[in-house]
Short mmCIF file of C-alpha atoms in Angstrom, two decimals:
data_model
loop_
_atom_site.label_atom_id
_atom_site.label_comp_id
_atom_site.label_asym_id
_atom_site.label_seq_id
_atom_site.Cartn_x
_atom_site.Cartn_y
_atom_site.Cartn_z
CA UNK A 17 0.00 0.00 0.00
CA UNK A 18 1.25 3.42 -0.89
CA UNK A 19 1.63 5.87 1.99
CA UNK A 20 -0.08 9.20 1.63
CA UNK A 21 2.22 11.98 2.81
CA UNK A 22 -0.38 13.62 5.05
CA UNK A 23 -3.18 12.06 7.06
CA UNK A 24 -6.75 13.15 6.94
CA UNK A 25 -9.80 13.54 9.14
CA UNK A 26 -13.40 13.22 8.06
CA UNK A 27 -13.74 13.42 4.27
CA UNK A 28 -10.68 15.55 3.51
CA UNK A 29 -8.56 14.34 0.65
CA UNK A 30 -5.36 16.32 1.19
CA UNK A 31 -3.63 18.97 3.25
CA UNK A 32 -2.99 22.12 1.27
CA UNK A 33 -1.95 21.92 -2.32
CA UNK A 34 1.23 21.02 -4.13
CA UNK A 35 3.40 24.05 -4.12
CA UNK A 36 5.71 26.03 -6.34
CA UNK A 37 7.67 28.44 -4.19
CA UNK A 38 7.53 32.13 -5.17
CA UNK A 39 10.51 34.40 -4.52
CA UNK A 40 9.10 35.49 -1.14
CA UNK A 41 9.63 31.93 0.13
CA UNK A 42 13.39 32.40 0.15
CA UNK A 43 15.32 32.73 3.36
CA UNK A 44 17.15 35.98 4.20
CA UNK A 45 20.24 34.81 2.26
CA UNK A 46 18.13 34.15 -0.86
CA UNK A 47 18.19 30.34 -0.63
CA UNK A 48 15.13 28.20 -1.13
CA UNK A 49 14.28 27.06 2.39
CA UNK A 50 13.04 23.71 1.11
CA UNK A 51 16.26 22.81 -0.68
CA UNK A 52 16.21 19.11 -1.43
CA UNK A 53 19.78 18.34 -0.38
CA UNK A 54 19.57 16.07 2.63
CA UNK A 55 21.38 17.68 5.54
CA UNK A 56 23.93 15.63 7.41
CA UNK A 57 22.16 16.39 10.69
CA UNK A 58 18.44 17.09 10.59
CA UNK A 59 17.67 20.00 12.88
CA UNK A 60 14.92 19.34 15.43
CA UNK A 61 12.89 21.77 17.52
CA UNK A 62 14.78 22.93 20.58
CA UNK A 63 12.85 22.33 23.79
CA UNK A 64 14.08 24.51 26.64
CA UNK A 65 15.28 22.53 29.65
CA UNK A 66 13.03 24.63 31.88
CA UNK A 67 9.92 24.22 29.71
CA UNK A 68 6.84 23.38 31.67
CA UNK A 69 3.21 24.13 31.05
CA UNK A 70 0.81 24.29 33.95
CA UNK A 71 -2.81 25.20 33.66
CA UNK A 72 -5.62 25.36 36.16
CA UNK A 73 -6.92 22.10 34.64
CA UNK A 74 -3.61 20.28 35.05
CA UNK A 75 -3.40 21.36 38.68
CA UNK A 76 -6.63 19.49 39.40
CA UNK A 77 -5.32 16.15 38.12
CA UNK A 78 -4.47 13.43 40.68
CA UNK A 79 -0.94 13.83 41.99
CA UNK A 80 -0.62 17.43 40.75
CA UNK A 81 0.48 20.17 43.09
CA UNK A 82 -2.16 22.69 44.01
CA UNK A 83 -2.57 25.75 41.80
CA UNK A 84 -0.64 28.69 43.19
CA UNK A 85 -1.34 32.38 42.86
CA UNK A 86 1.68 34.22 41.44
CA UNK A 87 2.91 37.68 42.26
CA UNK A 88 3.17 40.47 39.70
CA UNK A 89 6.97 40.00 39.66
CA UNK A 90 6.64 36.24 39.06
CA UNK A 91 4.11 36.91 36.31
CA UNK A 92 6.51 39.38 34.64
CA UNK A 93 9.35 36.84 34.85
CA UNK A 94 7.10 34.16 33.36
CA UNK A 95 6.15 36.51 30.51
CA UNK A 96 9.83 37.16 29.70
CA UNK A 97 10.49 33.40 29.75
CA UNK A 98 7.49 32.74 27.49
CA UNK A 99 8.63 35.43 25.03
CA UNK A 100 12.09 33.80 24.89
CA UNK A 101 10.54 30.37 24.29
CA UNK A 102 8.33 31.75 21.49
CA UNK A 103 11.23 33.65 19.89
CA UNK A 104 13.32 30.47 19.79
CA UNK A 105 10.37 28.41 18.48
CA UNK A 106 9.74 30.87 15.62
CA UNK A 107 13.47 31.02 14.80
CA UNK A 108 13.54 27.22 14.57
CA UNK A 109 10.52 27.15 12.25
CA UNK A 110 11.90 29.95 10.08
CA UNK A 111 15.13 28.03 9.53
CA UNK A 112 13.32 24.69 9.14
CA UNK A 113 13.09 21.74 11.49
CA UNK A 114 12.38 18.05 11.10
CA UNK A 115 9.56 16.38 12.98
CA UNK A 116 8.22 12.86 12.63
CA UNK A 117 4.96 12.85 10.64
CA UNK A 118 2.57 10.01 11.53
CA UNK A 119 0.94 8.21 8.62
CA UNK A 120 -2.39 6.39 8.58
CA UNK A 121 -0.64 3.02 8.98
CA UNK A 122 1.33 4.31 11.98
CA UNK A 123 4.60 4.71 10.07
CA UNK A 124 6.79 7.70 10.95
CA UNK A 125 8.62 9.69 8.31
CA UNK A 126 10.76 12.80 8.75
CA UNK A 127 8.85 15.92 7.73
CA UNK A 128 10.66 19.20 7.15
CA UNK A 129 8.56 22.03 8.61
CA UNK A 130 9.21 25.64 7.68
CA UNK A 131 7.17 28.76 8.30
CA UNK A 132 7.40 31.63 5.83
CA UNK A 133 8.92 34.96 6.85
CA UNK A 134 5.44 36.51 7.30
CA UNK A 135 4.53 33.68 9.74
CA UNK A 136 1.36 32.91 7.78
CA UNK A 137 2.15 29.66 5.93
CA UNK A 138 3.54 26.40 7.27
CA UNK A 139 5.31 24.44 4.54
CA UNK A 140 5.63 20.68 5.05
CA UNK A 141 7.90 18.42 3.04
CA UNK A 142 7.91 14.63 3.30
CA UNK A 143 10.35 13.12 0.82
CA UNK A 144 9.43 14.87 -2.47
CA UNK A 145 5.87 15.83 -1.51
CA UNK A 146 5.41 19.46 -0.47
CA UNK A 147 2.19 20.79 1.07
CA UNK A 148 1.22 24.07 2.70
CA UNK A 149 -1.07 24.99 5.55
CA UNK A 150 -2.19 28.58 5.97
CA UNK A 151 -1.69 29.19 9.68
CA UNK A 152 -4.96 31.15 10.02
CA UNK A 153 -6.79 28.05 8.72
CA UNK A 154 -5.62 25.96 11.68
CA UNK A 155 -8.72 25.40 13.78
CA UNK A 156 -7.22 23.22 16.50
CA UNK A 157 -3.88 22.03 17.79
CA UNK A 158 -4.70 18.81 19.63
CA UNK A 159 -2.35 16.96 21.97
CA UNK A 160 -2.52 13.18 22.21
CA UNK A 161 -5.96 11.66 21.99
CA UNK A 162 -7.75 15.02 22.41
CA UNK A 163 -9.37 15.10 18.96
CA UNK A 164 -12.89 15.86 20.21
CA UNK A 165 -14.73 13.02 18.50
CA UNK A 166 -13.22 13.42 15.01
CA UNK A 167 -13.04 10.28 12.95
CA UNK A 168 -9.36 9.82 12.28
CA UNK A 169 -7.54 6.83 10.84
CA UNK A 170 -4.06 7.94 11.92
CA UNK A 171 -3.07 6.26 15.19
CA UNK A 172 -2.27 8.77 17.92
CA UNK A 173 -0.97 8.51 21.47
CA UNK A 174 0.10 10.84 24.26
CA UNK A 175 3.30 11.78 22.38
CA UNK A 176 1.39 13.03 19.31
CA UNK A 177 0.11 16.47 18.33
CA UNK A 178 -2.37 17.00 15.51
CA UNK A 179 -2.99 20.18 13.52
CA UNK A 180 -6.61 20.36 12.31
CA UNK A 181 -7.56 22.91 9.66
CA UNK A 182 -10.93 24.54 9.08
CA UNK A 183 -11.43 22.13 6.14
CA UNK A 184 -10.90 19.15 8.51
CA UNK A 185 -7.48 18.32 7.08
CA UNK A 186 -5.12 16.88 9.68
CA UNK A 187 -1.39 16.50 10.11
CA UNK A 188 -0.09 14.52 13.07
CA UNK A 189 3.45 14.67 14.48
CA UNK A 190 4.99 12.36 17.07
CA UNK A 191 7.55 13.58 19.57
CA UNK A 192 10.27 11.88 21.60
CA UNK A 193 8.68 12.75 24.94
CA UNK A 194 5.73 14.50 26.53
CA UNK A 195 7.69 17.69 27.24
CA UNK A 196 8.55 18.10 23.53
CA UNK A 197 4.93 17.46 22.56
CA UNK A 198 3.63 19.98 25.12
CA UNK A 199 6.19 22.52 23.91
CA UNK A 200 5.05 22.18 20.28
CA UNK A 201 1.33 22.32 21.18
CA UNK A 202 1.74 25.35 23.45
CA UNK A 203 3.91 27.31 21.02
CA UNK A 204 1.71 26.51 18.00
CA UNK A 205 -1.39 27.56 19.94
CA UNK A 206 0.23 30.86 20.89
CA UNK A 207 1.44 31.44 17.32
CA UNK A 208 -2.06 30.71 15.98
CA UNK A 209 -3.69 32.86 18.67
CA UNK A 210 -1.48 35.81 17.67
CA UNK A 211 -3.21 35.80 14.24
CA UNK A 212 -6.69 36.50 15.62
#
């Protein structure tokens, strides 16, 4: 059976369209950021050692510490830390990173992910197939099994994150650990939220 480069939800047949890159898809040095030469080392997203995400909901889970009120100074420090995390995340995406795309049969293939300089289009390349996702079209960024009742053939687990577009197209990535998955979900949600 032939693998389709991008999974689908519901009745969707593909994610984005095949792409021909215009001149504005070049990096600051004028190189095509989807150059087909295979790099010796495939760059991955950097997850800060101090990355943690705590919400009111997570504090109510069994074994979680109680939710604590923070001072204005702690809140300001957290905002600076979050800005640094987002800056590094966007830098990584601008230069291109590899993540493992999950296929409908559960196979993992390296997917090069690059965001354009305007931070409006996510370009995905698996082998020779190139697709785009307009970031404003992303409706949900779902961690693990949290796909809210969507019919999806791609197998997911707690180390997966799925991007769902307004047309019910899905792309699922699998991460090495829960911290990396949480980092991707949190940063993508913030990036998407910034477009509203």
